[in-house]
Short mmCIF file of C-alpha atoms in Angstrom, two decimals:
data_model
loop_
_atom_site.label_atom_id
_atom_site.label_comp_id
_atom_site.label_asym_id
_atom_site.label_seq_id
_atom_site.Cartn_x
_atom_site.Cartn_y
_atom_site.Cartn_z
CA MET U 1 -78.45 163.66 -52.60
CA ARG U 2 -80.71 161.65 -50.86
CA THR U 3 -79.07 159.81 -48.08
CA THR U 4 -77.27 159.99 -45.23
CA VAL U 5 -73.63 161.86 -45.06
CA ALA U 6 -71.92 160.23 -41.95
CA VAL U 7 -68.65 161.51 -40.47
CA GLY U 8 -66.04 160.55 -37.83
CA GLY U 9 -64.12 162.79 -36.24
CA ARG U 10 -60.81 163.08 -35.00
CA VAL U 11 -58.93 165.67 -33.07
CA ARG U 12 -57.03 167.70 -34.76
CA GLY U 13 -55.77 170.10 -32.36
CA PRO U 14 -57.88 172.97 -30.40
CA GLY U 15 -60.01 175.83 -31.97
CA ALA U 16 -61.93 178.50 -30.51
CA GLY U 17 -65.35 179.67 -32.75
CA THR U 18 -64.32 182.04 -33.97
CA ALA U 19 -61.75 180.65 -36.18
CA LEU U 20 -64.62 177.76 -36.69
CA LEU U 21 -65.99 180.59 -38.55
CA ARG U 22 -63.06 181.72 -40.40
CA ALA U 23 -62.67 178.46 -42.04
CA LEU U 24 -67.01 177.62 -42.68
CA THR U 25 -66.48 180.92 -45.00
CA ARG U 26 -63.19 180.63 -46.35
CA ILE U 27 -63.95 177.10 -46.95
CA ALA U 28 -67.29 178.05 -48.80
CA GLU U 29 -66.01 181.04 -50.76
CA THR U 30 -63.48 178.30 -52.47
CA ARG U 31 -64.31 175.57 -52.38
CA PRO U 32 -66.71 174.17 -55.65
CA GLU U 33 -68.17 171.16 -53.26
CA PRO U 34 -67.79 172.30 -49.81
CA LEU U 35 -70.50 169.79 -47.72
CA GLN U 36 -67.97 167.85 -47.26
CA PRO U 37 -64.80 170.50 -46.13
CA LEU U 38 -67.52 172.44 -44.00
CA LEU U 39 -68.25 169.01 -42.12
CA ASP U 40 -65.06 168.30 -41.40
CA ALA U 41 -64.32 170.97 -39.48
CA VAL U 42 -67.61 171.18 -37.67
CA VAL U 43 -66.12 168.13 -36.76
CA ASP U 44 -61.83 169.17 -36.27
CA HIS U 45 -64.08 171.36 -34.00
CA LEU U 46 -65.98 169.91 -31.34
CA ALA U 47 -63.70 167.65 -30.87
CA ALA U 48 -61.00 170.32 -30.07
CA THR U 49 -64.06 171.51 -28.03
CA THR U 50 -65.61 169.05 -27.11
CA GLY U 51 -63.20 165.99 -25.79
CA PRO U 52 -63.58 162.93 -28.37
CA GLY U 53 -66.16 161.01 -28.51
CA CYS U 54 -68.05 163.63 -28.69
CA GLY U 55 -68.10 164.84 -32.47
CA ALA U 56 -69.23 162.44 -34.39
CA VAL U 57 -72.09 164.79 -37.12
CA VAL U 58 -75.03 163.25 -39.41
CA LEU U 59 -76.41 165.40 -41.32
CA VAL U 60 -79.30 164.15 -42.95
CA ALA U 61 -80.99 165.11 -46.74
CA ALA U 62 -83.91 165.18 -46.82
CA GLY U 63 -87.65 166.48 -49.35
CA PRO U 64 -89.90 169.52 -47.97
CA ALA U 65 -91.93 167.62 -44.99
CA ALA U 66 -89.62 164.01 -44.80
CA VAL U 67 -87.68 164.45 -41.97
CA PRO U 68 -89.72 166.36 -39.24
CA ALA U 69 -88.20 169.87 -38.72
CA ALA U 70 -86.29 170.06 -35.32
CA ALA U 71 -86.61 172.83 -33.23
CA ALA U 72 -82.94 174.92 -32.48
CA GLY U 73 -80.94 173.03 -30.22
CA SER U 74 -83.41 170.10 -29.46
CA THR U 75 -82.33 166.03 -28.61
CA ALA U 76 -82.86 162.94 -29.59
CA GLY U 77 -81.16 160.22 -27.34
CA ASP U 78 -78.18 162.13 -25.96
CA ALA U 79 -78.19 164.04 -29.61
CA VAL U 80 -78.57 167.56 -30.56
CA GLU U 81 -80.61 168.75 -33.46
CA GLU U 82 -80.18 171.30 -35.40
CA PRO U 83 -82.43 171.93 -38.82
CA LEU U 84 -80.95 172.76 -42.09
CA ARG U 85 -83.42 175.28 -43.83
CA HIS U 86 -82.66 177.63 -47.26
CA ALA U 87 -85.40 179.49 -48.24
CA GLY U 88 -87.56 177.82 -45.93
CA VAL U 89 -86.90 175.08 -46.36
CA LEU U 90 -86.29 171.73 -44.46
CA VAL U 91 -82.97 170.13 -46.37
CA GLY U 92 -82.06 168.15 -43.58
CA VAL U 93 -80.33 168.57 -39.72
CA LEU U 94 -77.01 167.78 -37.96
CA ARG U 95 -77.02 165.49 -35.13
CA LEU U 96 -74.18 166.01 -32.36
CA HIS U 97 -73.79 163.33 -30.74
CA GLY U 98 -72.26 161.95 -28.29
CA GLY U 99 -72.61 165.29 -25.64
CA ALA U 100 -71.80 167.58 -28.26
CA ARG U 101 -72.50 171.61 -28.40
CA LEU U 102 -72.20 174.23 -30.32
CA PRO U 103 -72.20 177.66 -29.13
CA ALA U 104 -75.42 179.48 -30.85
CA PRO U 105 -73.44 181.79 -32.17
CA VAL U 106 -71.38 179.21 -33.58
CA ALA U 107 -74.90 176.86 -33.91
CA ALA U 108 -76.18 179.56 -36.35
CA ALA U 109 -73.25 179.87 -38.85
CA VAL U 110 -72.86 175.83 -38.79
CA ARG U 111 -76.08 175.50 -40.17
CA HIS U 112 -77.10 178.40 -42.76
CA HIS U 113 -73.36 176.91 -44.01
CA LEU U 114 -73.98 173.90 -44.33
CA ALA U 115 -77.84 174.30 -45.52
CA ALA U 116 -76.12 176.09 -48.88
CA ALA U 117 -73.26 173.57 -49.33
CA LEU U 118 -76.18 170.94 -49.06
CA ARG U 119 -78.52 173.02 -51.58
CA GLU U 120 -76.06 173.81 -53.81
CA ARG U 121 -74.63 169.58 -54.00
CA CYS U 122 -78.86 168.51 -54.28
CA VAL U 123 -79.04 171.27 -57.25
CA GLN U 124 -76.48 169.35 -58.98
CA GLU U 125 -77.87 165.84 -58.05
CA GLN U 126 -81.24 166.97 -59.43
CA LEU U 127 -79.12 168.74 -62.87
CA ARG U 128 -77.05 165.78 -63.33
CA ARG U 129 -79.87 162.94 -63.15
CA SER U 130 -82.40 165.35 -65.28
CA ALA U 131 -79.35 165.04 -67.90
CA LEU U 132 -79.74 161.54 -67.05
CA VAL U 133 -83.26 162.09 -68.16
CA SER U 134 -83.14 163.00 -71.04
CA SER U 135 -79.92 161.74 -72.99
CA ARG U 136 -80.89 158.12 -71.74
CA LEU U 137 -84.86 159.23 -72.80
CA PHE U 138 -83.12 159.51 -76.50
CA GLU U 139 -80.24 157.11 -76.38
CA LEU U 140 -83.53 154.56 -75.63
CA ALA U 141 -86.53 155.47 -77.18
CA SER U 142 -84.58 156.48 -81.13
CA ARG U 143 -83.58 152.45 -80.85
CA ALA U 144 -86.87 152.16 -79.87
CA VAL U 145 -88.51 150.30 -83.27
CA ASP U 146 -92.77 149.64 -81.85
CA LEU U 147 -94.98 151.25 -78.73
CA ALA U 148 -93.72 148.44 -76.31
CA ALA U 149 -90.08 149.36 -76.23
CA ALA U 150 -90.85 152.57 -76.37
CA ALA U 151 -92.82 151.71 -72.54
CA LEU U 152 -89.67 149.32 -71.96
CA ALA U 153 -87.50 152.59 -72.43
CA VAL U 154 -89.51 155.41 -70.25
CA ALA U 155 -89.44 152.22 -67.19
CA GLU U 156 -85.48 151.96 -67.63
CA VAL U 157 -85.27 155.36 -67.01
CA ALA U 158 -87.42 155.92 -64.19
CA ALA U 159 -86.32 152.77 -62.40
CA GLU U 160 -82.28 154.66 -63.54
CA ALA U 161 -83.27 157.89 -62.89
CA LEU U 162 -84.89 157.15 -59.42
CA SER U 163 -82.90 154.68 -58.20
CA ALA U 164 -85.33 152.22 -58.40
CA SER U 165 -85.12 148.77 -57.82
CA THR U 166 -88.35 148.06 -59.27
CA ALA U 167 -90.38 150.01 -61.95
CA ALA U 168 -92.81 149.52 -64.46
CA ILE U 169 -95.98 151.55 -66.58
CA TYR U 170 -98.97 150.43 -68.06
CA LEU U 171 -100.67 152.52 -71.54
CA VAL U 172 -104.45 153.14 -71.85
CA GLY U 173 -106.59 153.15 -74.98
CA PRO U 174 -110.17 154.19 -75.53
CA GLY U 175 -112.30 154.11 -72.01
CA THR U 176 -108.35 153.78 -70.12
CA VAL U 177 -108.40 150.23 -71.36
CA MET U 178 -105.49 149.13 -70.17
CA THR U 179 -102.95 148.32 -73.41
CA HIS U 180 -99.69 147.15 -72.22
CA ALA U 181 -98.95 146.70 -69.10
CA LEU U 182 -95.00 146.79 -68.63
CA GLY U 183 -92.33 146.48 -66.26
CA VAL U 184 -87.92 145.88 -66.04
CA ARG U 185 -85.88 144.61 -63.39
CA LEU U 186 -88.92 141.99 -62.79
CA PRO U 187 -88.48 138.12 -62.83
CA ALA U 188 -90.30 137.07 -65.38
CA GLU U 189 -93.17 135.18 -63.61
CA GLN U 190 -94.16 138.84 -61.87
CA GLN U 191 -93.97 140.64 -65.22
CA GLU U 192 -96.48 137.42 -66.54
CA ARG U 193 -98.69 138.16 -64.01
CA LEU U 194 -98.21 142.10 -64.15
CA ALA U 195 -99.85 140.92 -68.56
CA ARG U 196 -102.19 138.82 -67.04
CA THR U 197 -103.55 140.67 -64.56
CA MET U 198 -103.22 144.43 -65.45
CA LEU U 199 -104.53 144.47 -69.52
CA GLY U 200 -107.86 144.95 -70.76
CA ARG U 201 -108.82 146.98 -67.02
CA ARG U 202 -109.39 150.00 -66.34
CA ALA U 203 -107.19 152.29 -65.49
CA ALA U 204 -109.95 155.06 -64.79
CA ASP U 205 -111.20 152.12 -61.82
CA SER U 206 -107.97 152.92 -60.22
CA PRO U 207 -107.23 155.54 -57.16
CA ALA U 208 -103.68 156.01 -58.30
CA TRP U 209 -105.03 156.26 -61.76
CA ALA U 210 -107.98 159.10 -59.94
CA ARG U 211 -104.61 160.91 -58.20
CA LEU U 212 -103.44 161.63 -62.03
CA GLN U 213 -105.89 162.96 -62.11
CA ALA U 214 -106.32 165.97 -60.23
CA ALA U 215 -102.95 166.85 -59.34
CA TYR U 216 -100.40 167.24 -62.52
CA ASP U 217 -97.34 166.78 -60.33
CA PRO U 218 -95.82 162.34 -60.20
CA ASP U 219 -97.80 161.21 -57.00
CA VAL U 220 -95.50 160.49 -53.97
CA VAL U 221 -96.21 157.59 -51.57
CA GLU U 222 -94.29 157.24 -48.68
CA ASP U 223 -95.92 154.64 -47.15
CA ALA U 224 -98.42 152.27 -49.57
CA THR U 225 -99.62 150.98 -46.81
CA THR U 226 -101.71 155.16 -45.46
CA MET U 227 -102.92 155.05 -49.79
CA PRO U 228 -105.49 153.80 -50.90
CA VAL U 229 -105.14 151.36 -54.44
CA ARG U 230 -107.04 149.37 -56.04
CA PRO U 231 -106.16 145.33 -55.08
CA GLY U 232 -104.36 142.93 -57.39
CA GLY U 233 -103.76 146.38 -58.53
CA PHE U 234 -99.43 147.92 -60.52
CA VAL U 235 -99.00 148.49 -56.43
CA GLN U 236 -99.70 145.62 -54.89
CA THR U 237 -99.00 143.65 -58.04
CA LEU U 238 -94.85 144.61 -58.20
CA GLY U 239 -95.36 144.95 -54.14
CA LEU U 240 -94.43 147.66 -53.47
CA ARG U 241 -93.69 149.67 -50.22
CA SER U 242 -93.25 153.55 -51.19
CA PHE U 243 -93.63 154.50 -54.98
CA VAL U 244 -93.79 157.45 -57.68
CA SER U 245 -95.93 157.08 -59.58
CA VAL U 246 -95.09 159.22 -63.01
CA PRO U 247 -97.80 160.60 -65.18
CA LEU U 248 -97.86 160.10 -69.24
CA ARG U 249 -99.77 162.68 -70.94
CA ALA U 250 -100.24 164.09 -74.52
CA ALA U 251 -102.75 166.59 -75.72
CA ASP U 252 -105.70 165.36 -74.76
CA GLY U 253 -105.06 163.69 -71.66
CA LEU U 254 -102.96 160.97 -69.34
CA VAL U 255 -101.78 158.39 -71.69
CA GLY U 256 -100.89 155.70 -68.90
CA ALA U 257 -98.54 155.95 -66.13
CA ALA U 258 -94.80 154.84 -64.89
CA VAL U 259 -94.10 153.24 -61.44
CA CYS U 260 -91.31 152.79 -60.03
CA GLY U 261 -90.39 152.68 -55.97
CA GLU U 262 -88.82 149.38 -53.28
CA THR U 263 -90.63 146.27 -52.53
CA GLN U 264 -87.95 145.52 -49.30
CA ARG U 265 -88.77 148.82 -47.83
CA HIS U 266 -90.30 152.26 -46.84
CA ARG U 267 -88.63 154.40 -48.70
CA THR U 268 -88.00 159.52 -48.18
CA TRP U 269 -88.57 160.49 -51.43
CA THR U 270 -86.10 163.17 -50.89
CA ALA U 271 -86.51 167.03 -53.59
CA VAL U 272 -84.40 166.53 -55.89
CA ASP U 273 -86.54 162.53 -56.95
CA ARG U 274 -89.79 164.60 -56.77
CA GLU U 275 -88.02 167.34 -59.50
CA VAL U 276 -86.35 164.37 -60.98
CA ALA U 277 -90.31 162.85 -61.26
CA ARG U 278 -91.18 166.58 -62.95
CA ARG U 279 -89.34 165.97 -65.63
CA LEU U 280 -89.89 162.61 -66.39
CA ALA U 281 -93.44 163.37 -66.25
CA GLU U 282 -92.76 166.10 -68.66
CA GLN U 283 -90.63 164.44 -71.24
CA ALA U 284 -90.91 160.42 -71.47
CA PRO U 285 -94.91 161.07 -73.09
CA VAL U 286 -92.78 162.52 -76.43
CA VAL U 287 -91.03 159.94 -76.36
CA ILE U 288 -94.20 157.72 -75.97
CA GLU U 289 -96.48 159.74 -78.44
CA ASN U 290 -93.27 159.80 -80.99
CA ALA U 291 -93.58 155.80 -81.24
CA ARG U 292 -97.29 155.95 -81.53
CA LEU U 293 -97.23 158.36 -84.38
CA ARG U 294 -94.69 155.98 -85.99
CA GLU U 295 -96.54 152.89 -84.97
CA ALA U 296 -99.18 154.42 -86.11
CA GLU U 297 -97.62 155.56 -89.86
CA ARG U 298 -96.54 151.94 -89.75
CA GLU U 299 -99.78 150.58 -89.77
CA HIS U 300 -100.82 153.93 -92.62
CA ALA U 301 -97.76 151.99 -94.67
CA ARG U 302 -99.01 148.54 -94.20
CA GLU U 303 -102.04 149.58 -94.93
CA MET U 304 -101.93 151.10 -98.60
CA GLU U 305 -99.58 147.78 -98.90
CA HIS U 306 -102.57 145.70 -98.70
CA ARG U 307 -104.82 147.72 -100.18
CA ALA U 308 -102.14 148.26 -103.74
CA PHE U 309 -102.00 144.25 -103.77
CA HIS U 310 -105.08 143.67 -102.47
CA ASP U 311 -108.92 142.60 -103.68
CA ALA U 312 -111.54 144.92 -101.81
CA LEU U 313 -114.34 142.72 -102.06
CA THR U 314 -113.33 139.31 -101.83
CA GLY U 315 -109.58 140.05 -99.75
CA LEU U 316 -108.00 138.13 -102.29
CA PRO U 317 -104.32 138.98 -103.51
CA ASN U 318 -105.34 140.93 -106.57
CA ARG U 319 -103.80 141.44 -109.75
CA SER U 320 -101.03 143.42 -109.45
CA ALA U 321 -99.93 140.78 -106.79
CA LEU U 322 -100.54 137.60 -108.92
CA LEU U 323 -98.12 139.35 -111.37
CA ARG U 324 -95.13 139.96 -108.76
CA ALA U 325 -95.93 136.65 -107.20
CA LEU U 326 -95.65 134.68 -110.88
CA GLY U 327 -92.32 136.71 -111.37
CA GLU U 328 -91.04 136.03 -108.30
CA ALA U 329 -92.04 132.01 -108.71
CA LEU U 330 -90.53 132.52 -112.71
CA ASP U 331 -86.94 133.45 -111.12
CA GLY U 332 -86.63 130.50 -109.12
CA PRO U 333 -85.21 126.62 -110.02
CA GLY U 334 -88.80 124.57 -110.11
CA ALA U 335 -91.61 124.28 -111.75
CA VAL U 336 -94.72 127.41 -112.03
CA ALA U 337 -98.09 126.17 -111.93
CA LEU U 338 -100.89 128.61 -113.13
CA LEU U 339 -104.45 128.00 -112.32
CA LEU U 340 -107.35 130.93 -114.58
CA VAL U 341 -110.61 130.00 -112.61
CA ASP U 342 -113.67 131.47 -114.36
CA LEU U 343 -117.57 131.30 -111.96
CA ASP U 344 -120.04 129.96 -114.56
CA GLY U 345 -123.27 130.88 -114.20
CA PHE U 346 -122.21 134.67 -112.80
CA LYS U 347 -123.90 137.03 -114.86
CA GLN U 348 -127.07 134.86 -114.42
CA VAL U 349 -126.19 135.57 -110.42
CA ASN U 350 -126.68 139.27 -110.46
CA ASP U 351 -128.92 139.51 -113.16
CA THR U 352 -131.65 137.16 -111.18
CA LEU U 353 -131.21 137.53 -107.54
CA GLY U 354 -129.27 141.11 -107.82
CA HIS U 355 -125.52 142.67 -108.00
CA HIS U 356 -124.90 142.41 -103.81
CA ALA U 357 -125.92 138.41 -104.17
CA GLY U 358 -122.92 138.75 -107.01
CA ASP U 359 -120.58 139.95 -104.34
CA GLU U 360 -121.61 137.76 -102.03
CA LEU U 361 -121.53 134.61 -104.22
CA LEU U 362 -117.04 135.59 -105.49
CA ARG U 363 -117.04 136.15 -101.27
CA LEU U 364 -117.88 132.64 -100.93
CA ALA U 365 -115.98 130.91 -104.72
CA ALA U 366 -112.76 133.08 -103.27
CA GLN U 367 -113.02 131.55 -99.58
CA ARG U 368 -113.31 128.28 -101.52
CA LEU U 369 -110.39 129.69 -103.73
CA ARG U 370 -108.31 129.53 -100.15
CA ASP U 371 -109.47 126.65 -98.48
CA ALA U 372 -108.21 124.30 -101.64
CA ALA U 373 -105.04 126.04 -102.04
CA PRO U 374 -101.33 124.64 -100.59
CA PRO U 375 -99.01 125.63 -98.59
CA GLY U 376 -97.09 127.63 -100.72
CA ALA U 377 -99.88 129.19 -102.87
CA THR U 378 -101.16 132.12 -104.42
CA PRO U 379 -104.66 132.84 -104.60
CA ALA U 380 -106.23 135.81 -105.81
CA ARG U 381 -109.00 137.96 -108.45
CA LEU U 382 -108.43 139.03 -111.34
CA GLY U 383 -111.44 140.98 -111.48
CA GLY U 384 -114.93 140.17 -112.07
CA ASP U 385 -115.96 137.35 -111.87
CA GLU U 386 -112.19 134.97 -112.68
CA LEU U 387 -109.92 133.57 -110.36
CA ALA U 388 -106.71 132.96 -109.83
CA LEU U 389 -104.20 130.49 -107.91
CA VAL U 390 -99.92 130.04 -108.26
CA LEU U 391 -98.18 127.35 -107.35
CA PRO U 392 -94.39 127.42 -106.78
CA GLY U 393 -93.27 124.30 -107.82
CA ALA U 394 -96.10 122.08 -109.24
CA GLY U 395 -95.13 120.35 -112.07
CA ALA U 396 -98.54 119.53 -114.34
CA GLY U 397 -99.31 116.33 -112.90
CA GLU U 398 -99.98 117.62 -109.76
CA ALA U 399 -101.60 121.74 -111.13
CA LEU U 400 -103.92 118.82 -112.70
CA ALA U 401 -105.02 117.62 -109.44
CA VAL U 402 -105.68 121.04 -107.99
CA ALA U 403 -107.17 122.02 -110.34
CA ARG U 404 -109.90 119.05 -110.36
CA ALA U 405 -110.18 119.22 -106.67
CA LEU U 406 -110.37 123.25 -107.29
CA HIS U 407 -113.13 122.12 -109.80
CA GLY U 408 -115.33 120.00 -107.93
CA ARG U 409 -115.32 122.40 -104.58
CA LEU U 410 -116.42 125.36 -106.58
CA GLY U 411 -118.93 123.83 -108.32
CA GLU U 412 -120.64 122.92 -104.52
CA PRO U 413 -124.37 124.68 -103.72
CA TYR U 414 -123.46 128.65 -102.55
CA ASP U 415 -126.10 129.59 -99.89
CA VAL U 416 -126.49 132.66 -100.55
CA ASP U 417 -129.06 135.03 -98.89
CA GLY U 418 -130.78 132.37 -97.72
CA ALA U 419 -131.20 130.76 -100.82
CA SER U 420 -129.12 127.74 -102.79
CA VAL U 421 -127.31 128.98 -105.13
CA LEU U 422 -125.59 126.65 -107.75
CA THR U 423 -123.11 127.49 -110.62
CA GLY U 424 -119.97 125.47 -111.90
CA ALA U 425 -115.75 127.64 -112.72
CA SER U 426 -114.03 126.81 -116.43
CA VAL U 427 -110.61 125.62 -114.85
CA GLY U 428 -107.00 126.36 -117.44
CA VAL U 429 -104.08 125.06 -116.39
CA ALA U 430 -100.12 126.21 -117.80
CA THR U 431 -97.30 125.09 -116.72
CA ALA U 432 -93.11 126.03 -116.39
CA PRO U 433 -91.78 125.22 -118.20
CA GLY U 434 -93.63 124.18 -120.82
CA ARG U 435 -96.34 125.75 -122.26
CA ALA U 436 -94.83 129.42 -122.00
CA ARG U 437 -91.21 130.53 -120.07
CA ASP U 438 -92.04 134.02 -118.44
CA VAL U 439 -95.78 135.58 -117.34
CA THR U 440 -96.71 136.96 -120.50
CA GLY U 441 -97.22 133.56 -122.58
CA LEU U 442 -98.36 131.68 -119.02
CA LEU U 443 -101.38 133.69 -119.18
CA ARG U 444 -101.27 132.86 -122.63
CA ALA U 445 -101.47 129.47 -122.28
CA ALA U 446 -103.55 129.73 -118.93
CA ASP U 447 -106.20 131.63 -120.67
CA GLU U 448 -106.35 129.59 -123.81
CA ALA U 449 -107.38 126.45 -121.56
CA MET U 450 -109.21 128.64 -119.56
CA TYR U 451 -111.66 128.96 -122.54
CA ARG U 452 -111.13 125.99 -124.33
CA ALA U 453 -112.96 124.53 -120.54
CA LYS U 454 -115.54 127.09 -121.01
CA ARG U 455 -116.78 125.58 -124.61
CA GLU U 456 -115.74 122.09 -123.63
CA ARG U 457 -117.50 122.09 -120.72
CA THR U 458 -115.98 118.71 -119.20
CA GLY U 459 -113.85 119.54 -116.71
CA PRO U 460 -110.59 121.62 -116.13
CA ARG U 461 -107.83 121.79 -119.12
CA ALA U 462 -103.91 122.41 -119.42
CA ALA U 463 -102.52 123.39 -122.47
CA GLY U 464 -101.70 121.98 -124.52
CA THR U 465 -103.80 118.97 -124.17
#
């Protein structure tokens, strides 16, 4: 419980202290949620014994040290304050206004019953909000498609569970450099400023990070002006006056923090708030780490697929990728052209300058092939010094024009390890439908045209010409 509970009384008839004590005992034993009935009984007693206008009762719920420890019977203006302690912990203050008084034995019983009821309400509230943390984290995290979405889910749950007006989260990578800085319930301009000012900065340079490193519990701050924070950091960018910083700890240490709080007022964080923040600190890192693992698995799958369909030396699609691209193009409604390229003089470069120079020549030739490829084309390396280009939708004339441009580009000198290397290229062209109707026929026709171009050395040749 974290707000003030106020009850106004009215006269319901005379009563004595013993009657109030019996009523308090009966209520505490029979009512599942006795706090409000207990307050009503006290109000009735004060109204009956002290008089109209003197029976106001206010119960202030608080966390440890959040409310000054008032001595029994001390006054605050026209009010008398009775501290409410449960197991030695201050859980609230009972204020009696308008000259209202309770005899010492009655006051002791009232304090006991109200403190126990308040503690029970706090426990129930803590259980409810802790359950909310678990269920909402599971619900939102299960829908998160990547690490950023999981981080936003954690920030949203933190805002809900702590009833905060503003919440944000940051995650760090090697060297505590911030890789994510995301907020919820923020204007777009403030969200953009948060990312612009935070990403790439070291979290370890912040006093708030140092406090999280030093203590396992969340960092609870009721007045941000009393605690050192980084100039232009999270707290100042969000404009927080009171905040809770929830550490996100993985097996190898802190990986970030969720920060939530208030921008319009200073706030007293209750014992329930603190326990809920601890629950967040226990469960939220699991969400973040699971998202990291899923993201790493997807990246590994993408890498394995890339390796399966790309040439390691040049980075071009490989033979498998070429066959797939050809099959997809032939399944389409339009024409398809295939260019096969053999680098002339490649063996001499290997023999005279070494295999390292040959590899560099292949990389340079692959880049020229990429540059010459029109939009939608698939350049590839088949193996050795053989390159290829698939042109979906290209007819014979367009394909031959691309082949001639490519032939000229590949025939220009290369700078290989400081030496000028001049090679040529033999280019064969085949189209479908025309010279072939399937992948095997198209490859055979282009290969025959390429070898004819190599023999005749008159430039690119089209199949059947």
